[in-house]
């Protein structure tokens, strides 16, 4: 980035934080999720009764708790970026660790949800609703895992003091990806767990 | 640029908005928030949440409109498609 050294508290910057490449990647991911969400919504339009009935079998509490975990994880990572920008690497690393814990919590909760469903004999071919529910949430699940791998790498490098004012590109890029994972869930939760 | 107070404030708003989404699922019927009204409320809440994540957590607030426009445009497009599909289901 041309203005990588210009990430201090001056006026508005022209380009988004982080590497431009990650933003094209994020847009591609959003496009894929957007198609998935539309497919779910129009799939529901043809099977309203089934979708409304099956939605009642989901664990809405677990879904809401996972929303809290992802948003809190996103907040932790934003606080980490802010700390690193103020040359506080140790604080930044702690915030990143907290973000990783939130992501781990999400995977555990989702794991219990999957275990309950699989235990009840539910799979991709149970019905159209569960085909969508399992594939859509698992697609997102994989993104949480990738996001956590990125966060662990950021945590490691932040602990070593690699990032700081003037070298924010890596941490800002990884953080942007993690926020994308949160952003997608913010649409997924009401759409799949609540809307009827 | 991001600052601590702003980030914390956004987190609180996001938590309250999540509670609102959950409440619509749990007690929406008792409150009369059902059907298209509930759908609209859920979409508005998720738009507000998504916009805050894009602007404050992703740090797009001070960035060229093009980038903000892409993310907010994505939110609007997805919301519009969901609303359209919901409307078709009502017919």
PDB file of C-alpha atoms in Angstrom:
ATOM      1  CA  UNK A   1       0.000   0.000   0.000  1.00  0.00           C
ATOM      2  CA  UNK A   2       1.305   3.396  -0.963  1.00  0.00           C
ATOM      3  CA  UNK A   3      -0.014   4.997   2.173  1.00  0.00           C
ATOM      4  CA  UNK A   4       0.948   2.227   4.572  1.00  0.00           C
ATOM      5  CA  UNK A   5       2.898   4.717   6.645  1.00  0.00           C
ATOM      6  CA  UNK A   6       0.008   7.146   6.656  1.00  0.00           C
ATOM      7  CA  UNK A   7      -2.260   5.273   9.048  1.00  0.00           C
ATOM      8  CA  UNK A   8      -1.924   7.683  11.952  1.00  0.00           C
ATOM      9  CA  UNK A   9      -4.725   9.824  13.270  1.00  0.00           C
ATOM     10  CA  UNK A  10      -4.697  12.307  10.419  1.00  0.00           C
ATOM     11  CA  UNK A  11      -7.638  12.948   8.101  1.00  0.00           C
ATOM     12  CA  UNK A  12      -9.589  10.386   6.097  1.00  0.00           C
ATOM     13  CA  UNK A  13      -7.514   7.975   4.057  1.00  0.00           C
ATOM     14  CA  UNK A  14      -8.534   7.086   0.531  1.00  0.00           C
ATOM     15  CA  UNK A  15      -7.967   3.334   0.550  1.00  0.00           C
ATOM     16  CA  UNK A  16      -9.468   0.872   3.060  1.00  0.00           C
ATOM     17  CA  UNK A  17      -7.257  -0.379   5.927  1.00  0.00           C
ATOM     18  CA  UNK A  18      -4.993  -3.306   5.079  1.00  0.00           C
ATOM     19  CA  UNK A  19      -3.973  -4.747   1.752  1.00  0.00           C
ATOM     20  CA  UNK A  20      -6.161  -4.045  -1.265  1.00  0.00           C
ATOM     21  CA  UNK A  21      -5.984  -7.749  -2.198  1.00  0.00           C
ATOM     22  CA  UNK A  22      -7.787  -8.798   1.017  1.00  0.00           C
ATOM     23  CA  UNK A  23     -10.642  -6.457   0.118  1.00  0.00           C
ATOM     24  CA  UNK A  24     -11.136  -8.123  -3.250  1.00  0.00           C
ATOM     25  CA  UNK A  25     -11.085 -11.468  -1.439  1.00  0.00           C
ATOM     26  CA  UNK A  26     -13.651 -10.170   1.084  1.00  0.00           C
ATOM     27  CA  UNK A  27     -15.897  -8.950  -1.747  1.00  0.00           C
ATOM     28  CA  UNK A  28     -15.694 -12.357  -3.427  1.00  0.00           C
ATOM     29  CA  UNK A  29     -16.637 -14.034  -0.128  1.00  0.00           C
ATOM     30  CA  UNK A  30     -19.547 -11.643   0.395  1.00  0.00           C
ATOM     31  CA  UNK A  31     -20.758 -12.362  -3.108  1.00  0.00           C
ATOM     32  CA  UNK A  32     -20.698 -16.123  -2.440  1.00  0.00           C
ATOM     33  CA  UNK A  33     -22.573 -15.718   0.852  1.00  0.00           C
ATOM     34  CA  UNK A  34     -25.008 -13.318  -0.810  1.00  0.00           C
ATOM     35  CA  UNK A  35     -25.894 -15.944  -3.422  1.00  0.00           C
ATOM     36  CA  UNK A  36     -26.285 -18.520  -0.639  1.00  0.00           C
ATOM     37  CA  UNK A  37     -28.599 -16.226   1.368  1.00  0.00           C
ATOM     38  CA  UNK A  38     -30.735 -15.488  -1.688  1.00  0.00           C
ATOM     39  CA  UNK A  39     -30.917 -19.217  -2.499  1.00  0.00           C
ATOM     40  CA  UNK A  40     -32.094 -19.908   1.066  1.00  0.00           C
ATOM     41  CA  UNK A  41     -34.696 -17.103   0.954  1.00  0.00           C
ATOM     42  CA  UNK A  42     -36.126 -18.187  -2.413  1.00  0.00           C
ATOM     43  CA  UNK A  43     -35.921 -21.854  -1.398  1.00  0.00           C
ATOM     44  CA  UNK A  44     -38.013 -20.932   1.634  1.00  0.00           C
ATOM     45  CA  UNK A  45     -40.533 -19.087  -0.576  1.00  0.00           C
ATOM     46  CA  UNK A  46     -41.379 -22.421  -2.197  1.00  0.00           C
ATOM     47  CA  UNK A  47     -41.538 -24.370   1.097  1.00  0.00           C
ATOM     48  CA  UNK A  48     -42.784 -21.870   3.689  1.00  0.00           C
ATOM     49  CA  UNK A  49     -44.602 -24.378   5.890  1.00  0.00           C
ATOM     50  CA  UNK A  50     -41.636 -26.764   5.975  1.00  0.00           C
ATOM     51  CA  UNK A  51     -39.112 -23.986   6.693  1.00  0.00           C
ATOM     52  CA  UNK A  52     -41.253 -22.461   9.467  1.00  0.00           C
ATOM     53  CA  UNK A  53     -41.779 -25.865  11.068  1.00  0.00           C
ATOM     54  CA  UNK A  54     -38.128 -26.905  10.827  1.00  0.00           C
ATOM     55  CA  UNK A  55     -36.877 -23.546  12.086  1.00  0.00           C
ATOM     56  CA  UNK A  56     -38.616 -24.337  15.386  1.00  0.00           C
ATOM     57  CA  UNK A  57     -36.265 -27.310  15.794  1.00  0.00           C
ATOM     58  CA  UNK A  58     -33.185 -25.052  15.785  1.00  0.00           C
ATOM     59  CA  UNK A  59     -31.493 -23.952  18.985  1.00  0.00           C
ATOM     60  CA  UNK A  60     -32.148 -20.203  18.820  1.00  0.00           C
ATOM     61  CA  UNK A  61     -30.396 -19.609  22.138  1.00  0.00           C
ATOM     62  CA  UNK A  62     -27.213 -21.188  20.809  1.00  0.00           C
ATOM     63  CA  UNK A  63     -27.490 -19.082  17.659  1.00  0.00           C
ATOM     64  CA  UNK A  64     -27.930 -15.874  19.666  1.00  0.00           C
ATOM     65  CA  UNK A  65     -25.058 -16.782  21.984  1.00  0.00           C
ATOM     66  CA  UNK A  66     -22.866 -17.401  18.949  1.00  0.00           C
ATOM     67  CA  UNK A  67     -23.817 -13.964  17.608  1.00  0.00           C
ATOM     68  CA  UNK A  68     -22.622 -12.462  20.898  1.00  0.00           C
ATOM     69  CA  UNK A  69     -19.361 -14.430  20.630  1.00  0.00           C
ATOM     70  CA  UNK A  70     -18.620 -13.381  17.039  1.00  0.00           C
ATOM     71  CA  UNK A  71     -19.463  -9.703  17.618  1.00  0.00           C
ATOM     72  CA  UNK A  72     -17.397  -9.665  20.808  1.00  0.00           C
ATOM     73  CA  UNK A  73     -14.544 -11.399  18.947  1.00  0.00           C
ATOM     74  CA  UNK A  74     -14.772  -8.736  16.259  1.00  0.00           C
ATOM     75  CA  UNK A  75     -14.676  -5.996  18.900  1.00  0.00           C
ATOM     76  CA  UNK A  76     -11.600  -7.608  20.536  1.00  0.00           C
ATOM     77  CA  UNK A  77      -9.766  -7.639  17.200  1.00  0.00           C
ATOM     78  CA  UNK A  78     -10.718  -4.002  16.504  1.00  0.00           C
ATOM     79  CA  UNK A  79      -9.342  -3.117  19.956  1.00  0.00           C
ATOM     80  CA  UNK A  80      -6.167  -5.076  19.101  1.00  0.00           C
ATOM     81  CA  UNK A  81      -5.638  -3.091  15.887  1.00  0.00           C
ATOM     82  CA  UNK A  82      -6.207   0.139  17.788  1.00  0.00           C
ATOM     83  CA  UNK A  83      -3.703  -0.863  20.515  1.00  0.00           C
ATOM     84  CA  UNK A  84      -1.030  -1.861  17.982  1.00  0.00           C
ATOM     85  CA  UNK A  85      -1.536   1.421  16.168  1.00  0.00           C
ATOM     86  CA  UNK A  86      -0.650   3.140  19.448  1.00  0.00           C
ATOM     87  CA  UNK A  87       2.536   1.033  19.716  1.00  0.00           C
ATOM     88  CA  UNK A  88       1.043  -1.174  22.459  1.00  0.00           C
ATOM     89  CA  UNK A  89       1.919  -4.586  21.058  1.00  0.00           C
ATOM     90  CA  UNK A  90       1.508  -6.512  24.325  1.00  0.00           C
ATOM     91  CA  UNK A  91      -1.999  -5.103  24.809  1.00  0.00           C
ATOM     92  CA  UNK A  92      -2.781  -5.812  21.158  1.00  0.00           C
ATOM     93  CA  UNK A  93      -1.676  -9.427  21.527  1.00  0.00           C
ATOM     94  CA  UNK A  94      -3.952  -9.869  24.560  1.00  0.00           C
ATOM     95  CA  UNK A  95      -6.925  -8.496  22.635  1.00  0.00           C
ATOM     96  CA  UNK A  96      -6.124 -10.854  19.752  1.00  0.00           C
ATOM     97  CA  UNK A  97      -5.980 -13.778  22.197  1.00  0.00           C
ATOM     98  CA  UNK A  98      -9.407 -12.746  23.492  1.00  0.00           C
ATOM     99  CA  UNK A  99     -10.681 -12.670  19.901  1.00  0.00           C
ATOM    100  CA  UNK A 100      -9.313 -16.175  19.329  1.00  0.00           C
ATOM    101  CA  UNK A 101     -11.114 -17.379  22.484  1.00  0.00           C
ATOM    102  CA  UNK A 102     -14.400 -15.950  21.179  1.00  0.00           C
ATOM    103  CA  UNK A 103     -13.894 -17.719  17.851  1.00  0.00           C
ATOM    104  CA  UNK A 104     -13.100 -20.956  19.699  1.00  0.00           C
ATOM    105  CA  UNK A 105     -16.257 -20.525  21.769  1.00  0.00           C
ATOM    106  CA  UNK A 106     -18.286 -20.128  18.571  1.00  0.00           C
ATOM    107  CA  UNK A 107     -16.871 -23.397  17.175  1.00  0.00           C
ATOM    108  CA  UNK A 108     -17.635 -25.256  20.423  1.00  0.00           C
ATOM    109  CA  UNK A 109     -21.251 -24.011  20.552  1.00  0.00           C
ATOM    110  CA  UNK A 110     -21.774 -24.781  16.852  1.00  0.00           C
ATOM    111  CA  UNK A 111     -20.164 -28.186  17.404  1.00  0.00           C
ATOM    112  CA  UNK A 112     -22.731 -28.990  20.113  1.00  0.00           C
ATOM    113  CA  UNK A 113     -25.530 -27.838  17.795  1.00  0.00           C
ATOM    114  CA  UNK A 114     -24.255 -30.090  14.991  1.00  0.00           C
ATOM    115  CA  UNK A 115     -23.812 -33.014  17.394  1.00  0.00           C
ATOM    116  CA  UNK A 116     -27.424 -32.634  18.578  1.00  0.00           C
ATOM    117  CA  UNK A 117     -28.709 -32.565  15.004  1.00  0.00           C
ATOM    118  CA  UNK A 118     -26.590 -35.482  13.806  1.00  0.00           C
ATOM    119  CA  UNK A 119     -27.524 -37.376  16.968  1.00  0.00           C
ATOM    120  CA  UNK A 120     -31.193 -36.909  16.037  1.00  0.00           C
ATOM    121  CA  UNK A 121     -30.442 -38.527  12.685  1.00  0.00           C
ATOM    122  CA  UNK A 122     -30.582 -35.266  10.732  1.00  0.00           C
ATOM    123  CA  UNK A 123     -28.368 -34.948   7.660  1.00  0.00           C
ATOM    124  CA  UNK A 124     -28.168 -33.098   4.337  1.00  0.00           C
ATOM    125  CA  UNK A 125     -30.879 -35.257   2.771  1.00  0.00           C
ATOM    126  CA  UNK A 126     -33.380 -34.926   5.645  1.00  0.00           C
ATOM    127  CA  UNK A 127     -35.242 -32.107   3.853  1.00  0.00           C
ATOM    128  CA  UNK A 128     -34.681 -28.876   1.911  1.00  0.00           C
ATOM    129  CA  UNK A 129     -34.484 -26.788   5.083  1.00  0.00           C
ATOM    130  CA  UNK A 130     -31.780 -28.907   6.656  1.00  0.00           C
ATOM    131  CA  UNK A 131     -29.907 -29.128   3.361  1.00  0.00           C
ATOM    132  CA  UNK A 132     -29.700 -25.319   3.443  1.00  0.00           C
ATOM    133  CA  UNK A 133     -29.121 -25.059   7.187  1.00  0.00           C
ATOM    134  CA  UNK A 134     -26.268 -27.556   7.272  1.00  0.00           C
ATOM    135  CA  UNK A 135     -24.494 -26.415   4.102  1.00  0.00           C
ATOM    136  CA  UNK A 136     -24.891 -22.677   4.807  1.00  0.00           C
ATOM    137  CA  UNK A 137     -23.780 -22.829   8.435  1.00  0.00           C
ATOM    138  CA  UNK A 138     -20.951 -25.266   7.651  1.00  0.00           C
ATOM    139  CA  UNK A 139     -19.697 -22.978   4.870  1.00  0.00           C
ATOM    140  CA  UNK A 140     -19.609 -20.212   7.480  1.00  0.00           C
ATOM    141  CA  UNK A 141     -18.059 -22.569  10.074  1.00  0.00           C
ATOM    142  CA  UNK A 142     -15.111 -23.166   7.706  1.00  0.00           C
ATOM    143  CA  UNK A 143     -14.644 -19.408   7.404  1.00  0.00           C
ATOM    144  CA  UNK A 144     -14.529 -19.070  11.198  1.00  0.00           C
ATOM    145  CA  UNK A 145     -11.771 -21.715  11.247  1.00  0.00           C
ATOM    146  CA  UNK A 146      -9.795 -19.882   8.532  1.00  0.00           C
ATOM    147  CA  UNK A 147     -10.323 -16.605  10.395  1.00  0.00           C
ATOM    148  CA  UNK A 148      -8.955 -18.172  13.581  1.00  0.00           C
ATOM    149  CA  UNK A 149      -5.868 -19.468  11.763  1.00  0.00           C
ATOM    150  CA  UNK A 150      -5.270 -15.891  10.578  1.00  0.00           C
ATOM    151  CA  UNK A 151      -5.821 -14.525  14.110  1.00  0.00           C
ATOM    152  CA  UNK A 152      -3.325 -16.997  15.597  1.00  0.00           C
ATOM    153  CA  UNK A 153      -0.718 -15.883  13.029  1.00  0.00           C
ATOM    154  CA  UNK A 154      -1.466 -12.227  13.848  1.00  0.00           C
ATOM    155  CA  UNK A 155      -1.250 -12.933  17.592  1.00  0.00           C
ATOM    156  CA  UNK A 156       2.136 -14.621  17.156  1.00  0.00           C
ATOM    157  CA  UNK A 157       3.574 -11.762  15.102  1.00  0.00           C
ATOM    158  CA  UNK A 158       2.040  -9.079  17.324  1.00  0.00           C
ATOM    159  CA  UNK A 159       3.661 -10.674  20.390  1.00  0.00           C
ATOM    160  CA  UNK A 160       6.984 -10.435  18.578  1.00  0.00           C
ATOM    161  CA  UNK A 161       6.348  -6.757  17.990  1.00  0.00           C
ATOM    162  CA  UNK A 162       6.242  -7.078  14.205  1.00  0.00           C
ATOM    163  CA  UNK A 163       3.365  -4.612  13.806  1.00  0.00           C
ATOM    164  CA  UNK A 164       3.161  -1.002  14.858  1.00  0.00           C
ATOM    165  CA  UNK A 165       2.436   2.461  13.490  1.00  0.00           C
ATOM    166  CA  UNK A 166       3.865   2.427   9.978  1.00  0.00           C
ATOM    167  CA  UNK A 167       3.507  -1.350   9.683  1.00  0.00           C
ATOM    168  CA  UNK A 168      -0.211  -1.999  10.011  1.00  0.00           C
ATOM    169  CA  UNK A 169      -0.881  -3.690   6.692  1.00  0.00           C
ATOM    170  CA  UNK A 170      -0.749  -7.318   7.903  1.00  0.00           C
ATOM    171  CA  UNK A 171      -2.811  -6.907  11.054  1.00  0.00           C
ATOM    172  CA  UNK A 172      -5.368  -4.658   9.349  1.00  0.00           C
ATOM    173  CA  UNK A 173      -5.801  -7.165   6.500  1.00  0.00           C
ATOM    174  CA  UNK A 174      -6.302 -10.121   8.852  1.00  0.00           C
ATOM    175  CA  UNK A 175      -8.664  -8.099  11.038  1.00  0.00           C
ATOM    176  CA  UNK A 176     -10.770  -7.101   8.004  1.00  0.00           C
ATOM    177  CA  UNK A 177     -11.211 -10.781   7.113  1.00  0.00           C
ATOM    178  CA  UNK A 178     -12.315 -11.613  10.674  1.00  0.00           C
ATOM    179  CA  UNK A 179     -14.869  -8.777  10.624  1.00  0.00           C
ATOM    180  CA  UNK A 180     -16.231 -10.168   7.339  1.00  0.00           C
ATOM    181  CA  UNK A 181     -16.906 -13.504   9.081  1.00  0.00           C
ATOM    182  CA  UNK A 182     -18.834 -11.573  11.755  1.00  0.00           C
ATOM    183  CA  UNK A 183     -20.700  -9.477   9.166  1.00  0.00           C
ATOM    184  CA  UNK A 184     -21.948 -12.582   7.359  1.00  0.00           C
ATOM    185  CA  UNK A 185     -23.235 -14.148  10.600  1.00  0.00           C
ATOM    186  CA  UNK A 186     -25.106 -10.910  11.410  1.00  0.00           C
ATOM    187  CA  UNK A 187     -27.276 -11.618   8.344  1.00  0.00           C
ATOM    188  CA  UNK A 188     -27.310 -15.408   8.724  1.00  0.00           C
ATOM    189  CA  UNK A 189     -28.630 -15.541  12.296  1.00  0.00           C
ATOM    190  CA  UNK A 190     -31.885 -13.587  11.800  1.00  0.00           C
ATOM    191  CA  UNK A 191     -32.458 -15.113   8.354  1.00  0.00           C
ATOM    192  CA  UNK A 192     -32.115 -18.774   9.346  1.00  0.00           C
ATOM    193  CA  UNK A 193     -32.928 -18.823  13.083  1.00  0.00           C
ATOM    194  CA  UNK A 194     -35.557 -16.118  13.566  1.00  0.00           C
ATOM    195  CA  UNK A 195     -37.345 -14.937  10.389  1.00  0.00           C
ATOM    196  CA  UNK A 196     -40.603 -16.774   9.738  1.00  0.00           C
TER     197      UNK A 196
ATOM    198  CA  UNK B   1      -9.716   6.777  12.878  1.00  0.00           C
ATOM    199  CA  UNK B   2     -10.802   4.294  15.500  1.00  0.00           C
ATOM    200  CA  UNK B   3     -10.729   5.178  19.157  1.00  0.00           C
ATOM    201  CA  UNK B   4     -11.442   3.124  22.249  1.00  0.00           C
ATOM    202  CA  UNK B   5     -14.622   4.892  23.303  1.00  0.00           C
ATOM    203  CA  UNK B   6     -16.159   4.629  19.834  1.00  0.00           C
ATOM    204  CA  UNK B   7     -15.310   0.914  19.538  1.00  0.00           C
ATOM    205  CA  UNK B   8     -16.787   0.184  22.975  1.00  0.00           C
ATOM    206  CA  UNK B   9     -19.933   2.151  22.163  1.00  0.00           C
ATOM    207  CA  UNK B  10     -20.382   0.224  18.902  1.00  0.00           C
ATOM    208  CA  UNK B  11     -19.978  -3.076  20.785  1.00  0.00           C
ATOM    209  CA  UNK B  12     -22.733  -2.072  23.252  1.00  0.00           C
ATOM    210  CA  UNK B  13     -25.072  -1.072  20.400  1.00  0.00           C
ATOM    211  CA  UNK B  14     -24.364  -4.382  18.632  1.00  0.00           C
ATOM    212  CA  UNK B  15     -25.134  -6.331  21.821  1.00  0.00           C
ATOM    213  CA  UNK B  16     -28.436  -4.491  22.302  1.00  0.00           C
ATOM    214  CA  UNK B  17     -29.338  -5.059  18.654  1.00  0.00           C
ATOM    215  CA  UNK B  18     -28.577  -8.777  19.029  1.00  0.00           C
ATOM    216  CA  UNK B  19     -30.846  -8.869  22.071  1.00  0.00           C
ATOM    217  CA  UNK B  20     -33.584  -7.210  19.992  1.00  0.00           C
ATOM    218  CA  UNK B  21     -33.207  -9.852  17.241  1.00  0.00           C
ATOM    219  CA  UNK B  22     -33.359 -12.643  19.814  1.00  0.00           C
ATOM    220  CA  UNK B  23     -36.381 -11.042  21.523  1.00  0.00           C
ATOM    221  CA  UNK B  24     -38.302 -10.917  18.234  1.00  0.00           C
ATOM    222  CA  UNK B  25     -37.744 -14.682  17.969  1.00  0.00           C
ATOM    223  CA  UNK B  26     -38.714 -15.374  21.588  1.00  0.00           C
ATOM    224  CA  UNK B  27     -41.537 -12.953  22.422  1.00  0.00           C
ATOM    225  CA  UNK B  28     -42.342 -11.388  19.036  1.00  0.00           C
ATOM    226  CA  UNK B  29     -45.759 -13.033  18.944  1.00  0.00           C
ATOM    227  CA  UNK B  30     -46.787 -11.658  22.348  1.00  0.00           C
ATOM    228  CA  UNK B  31     -45.686  -8.181  21.253  1.00  0.00           C
ATOM    229  CA  UNK B  32     -47.509  -8.441  17.939  1.00  0.00           C
ATOM    230  CA  UNK B  33     -44.237  -8.334  15.995  1.00  0.00           C
ATOM    231  CA  UNK B  34     -44.960 -11.122  13.527  1.00  0.00           C
ATOM    232  CA  UNK B  35     -45.039 -11.730   9.779  1.00  0.00           C
ATOM    233  CA  UNK B  36     -43.893  -8.913   7.470  1.00  0.00           C
ATOM    234  CA  UNK B  37     -43.430  -6.526  10.417  1.00  0.00           C
ATOM    235  CA  UNK B  38     -41.033  -8.948  12.119  1.00  0.00           C
ATOM    236  CA  UNK B  39     -39.258  -9.577   8.808  1.00  0.00           C
ATOM    237  CA  UNK B  40     -38.800  -5.823   8.248  1.00  0.00           C
ATOM    238  CA  UNK B  41     -37.633  -5.257  11.835  1.00  0.00           C
ATOM    239  CA  UNK B  42     -35.087  -8.091  11.567  1.00  0.00           C
ATOM    240  CA  UNK B  43     -33.721  -6.754   8.275  1.00  0.00           C
ATOM    241  CA  UNK B  44     -33.448  -3.198   9.614  1.00  0.00           C
ATOM    242  CA  UNK B  45     -31.632  -4.443  12.740  1.00  0.00           C
ATOM    243  CA  UNK B  46     -29.184  -6.560  10.732  1.00  0.00           C
ATOM    244  CA  UNK B  47     -28.576  -3.643   8.349  1.00  0.00           C
ATOM    245  CA  UNK B  48     -27.775  -1.311  11.258  1.00  0.00           C
ATOM    246  CA  UNK B  49     -25.477  -3.941  12.788  1.00  0.00           C
ATOM    247  CA  UNK B  50     -23.730  -4.759   9.526  1.00  0.00           C
ATOM    248  CA  UNK B  51     -23.216  -1.081   8.747  1.00  0.00           C
ATOM    249  CA  UNK B  52     -21.581  -0.494  12.149  1.00  0.00           C
ATOM    250  CA  UNK B  53     -19.272  -3.498  11.668  1.00  0.00           C
ATOM    251  CA  UNK B  54     -18.242  -2.216   8.228  1.00  0.00           C
ATOM    252  CA  UNK B  55     -17.756   1.411   9.258  1.00  0.00           C
ATOM    253  CA  UNK B  56     -16.235   1.090  12.729  1.00  0.00           C
ATOM    254  CA  UNK B  57     -14.755  -2.395  13.134  1.00  0.00           C
ATOM    255  CA  UNK B  58     -13.533  -2.699   9.540  1.00  0.00           C
ATOM    256  CA  UNK B  59     -12.542   0.961   9.680  1.00  0.00           C
ATOM    257  CA  UNK B  60     -14.275   2.097   6.506  1.00  0.00           C
ATOM    258  CA  UNK B  61     -15.810   5.239   8.006  1.00  0.00           C
ATOM    259  CA  UNK B  62     -13.101   7.609   6.794  1.00  0.00           C
ATOM    260  CA  UNK B  63     -12.456   5.750   3.563  1.00  0.00           C
ATOM    261  CA  UNK B  64     -13.392   6.669   0.013  1.00  0.00           C
ATOM    262  CA  UNK B  65     -17.149   6.221  -0.590  1.00  0.00           C
ATOM    263  CA  UNK B  66     -16.516   3.503  -3.180  1.00  0.00           C
ATOM    264  CA  UNK B  67     -15.460   0.977  -0.511  1.00  0.00           C
ATOM    265  CA  UNK B  68     -18.150   1.859   1.982  1.00  0.00           C
ATOM    266  CA  UNK B  69     -20.630   1.761  -0.890  1.00  0.00           C
ATOM    267  CA  UNK B  70     -19.622  -1.761  -1.859  1.00  0.00           C
ATOM    268  CA  UNK B  71     -20.183  -3.174   1.628  1.00  0.00           C
ATOM    269  CA  UNK B  72     -23.306  -1.194   2.432  1.00  0.00           C
ATOM    270  CA  UNK B  73     -24.555  -1.946  -1.080  1.00  0.00           C
ATOM    271  CA  UNK B  74     -24.042  -5.660  -0.392  1.00  0.00           C
ATOM    272  CA  UNK B  75     -26.103  -5.366   2.803  1.00  0.00           C
ATOM    273  CA  UNK B  76     -28.877  -3.518   0.965  1.00  0.00           C
ATOM    274  CA  UNK B  77     -28.909  -5.961  -1.945  1.00  0.00           C
ATOM    275  CA  UNK B  78     -29.024  -9.035   0.309  1.00  0.00           C
ATOM    276  CA  UNK B  79     -31.772  -7.430   2.444  1.00  0.00           C
ATOM    277  CA  UNK B  80     -33.780  -6.541  -0.676  1.00  0.00           C
ATOM    278  CA  UNK B  81     -33.521 -10.105  -2.045  1.00  0.00           C
ATOM    279  CA  UNK B  82     -34.599 -11.573   1.313  1.00  0.00           C
ATOM    280  CA  UNK B  83     -37.553  -9.160   1.474  1.00  0.00           C
ATOM    281  CA  UNK B  84     -38.524  -9.982  -2.125  1.00  0.00           C
ATOM    282  CA  UNK B  85     -38.421 -13.732  -1.445  1.00  0.00           C
ATOM    283  CA  UNK B  86     -40.486 -13.206   1.725  1.00  0.00           C
ATOM    284  CA  UNK B  87     -43.045 -11.188  -0.244  1.00  0.00           C
ATOM    285  CA  UNK B  88     -43.251 -13.904  -2.921  1.00  0.00           C
ATOM    286  CA  UNK B  89     -43.891 -16.456  -0.173  1.00  0.00           C
ATOM    287  CA  UNK B  90     -46.840 -14.389   1.059  1.00  0.00           C
ATOM    288  CA  UNK B  91     -48.534 -14.448  -2.339  1.00  0.00           C
TER     289      UNK B  91
END
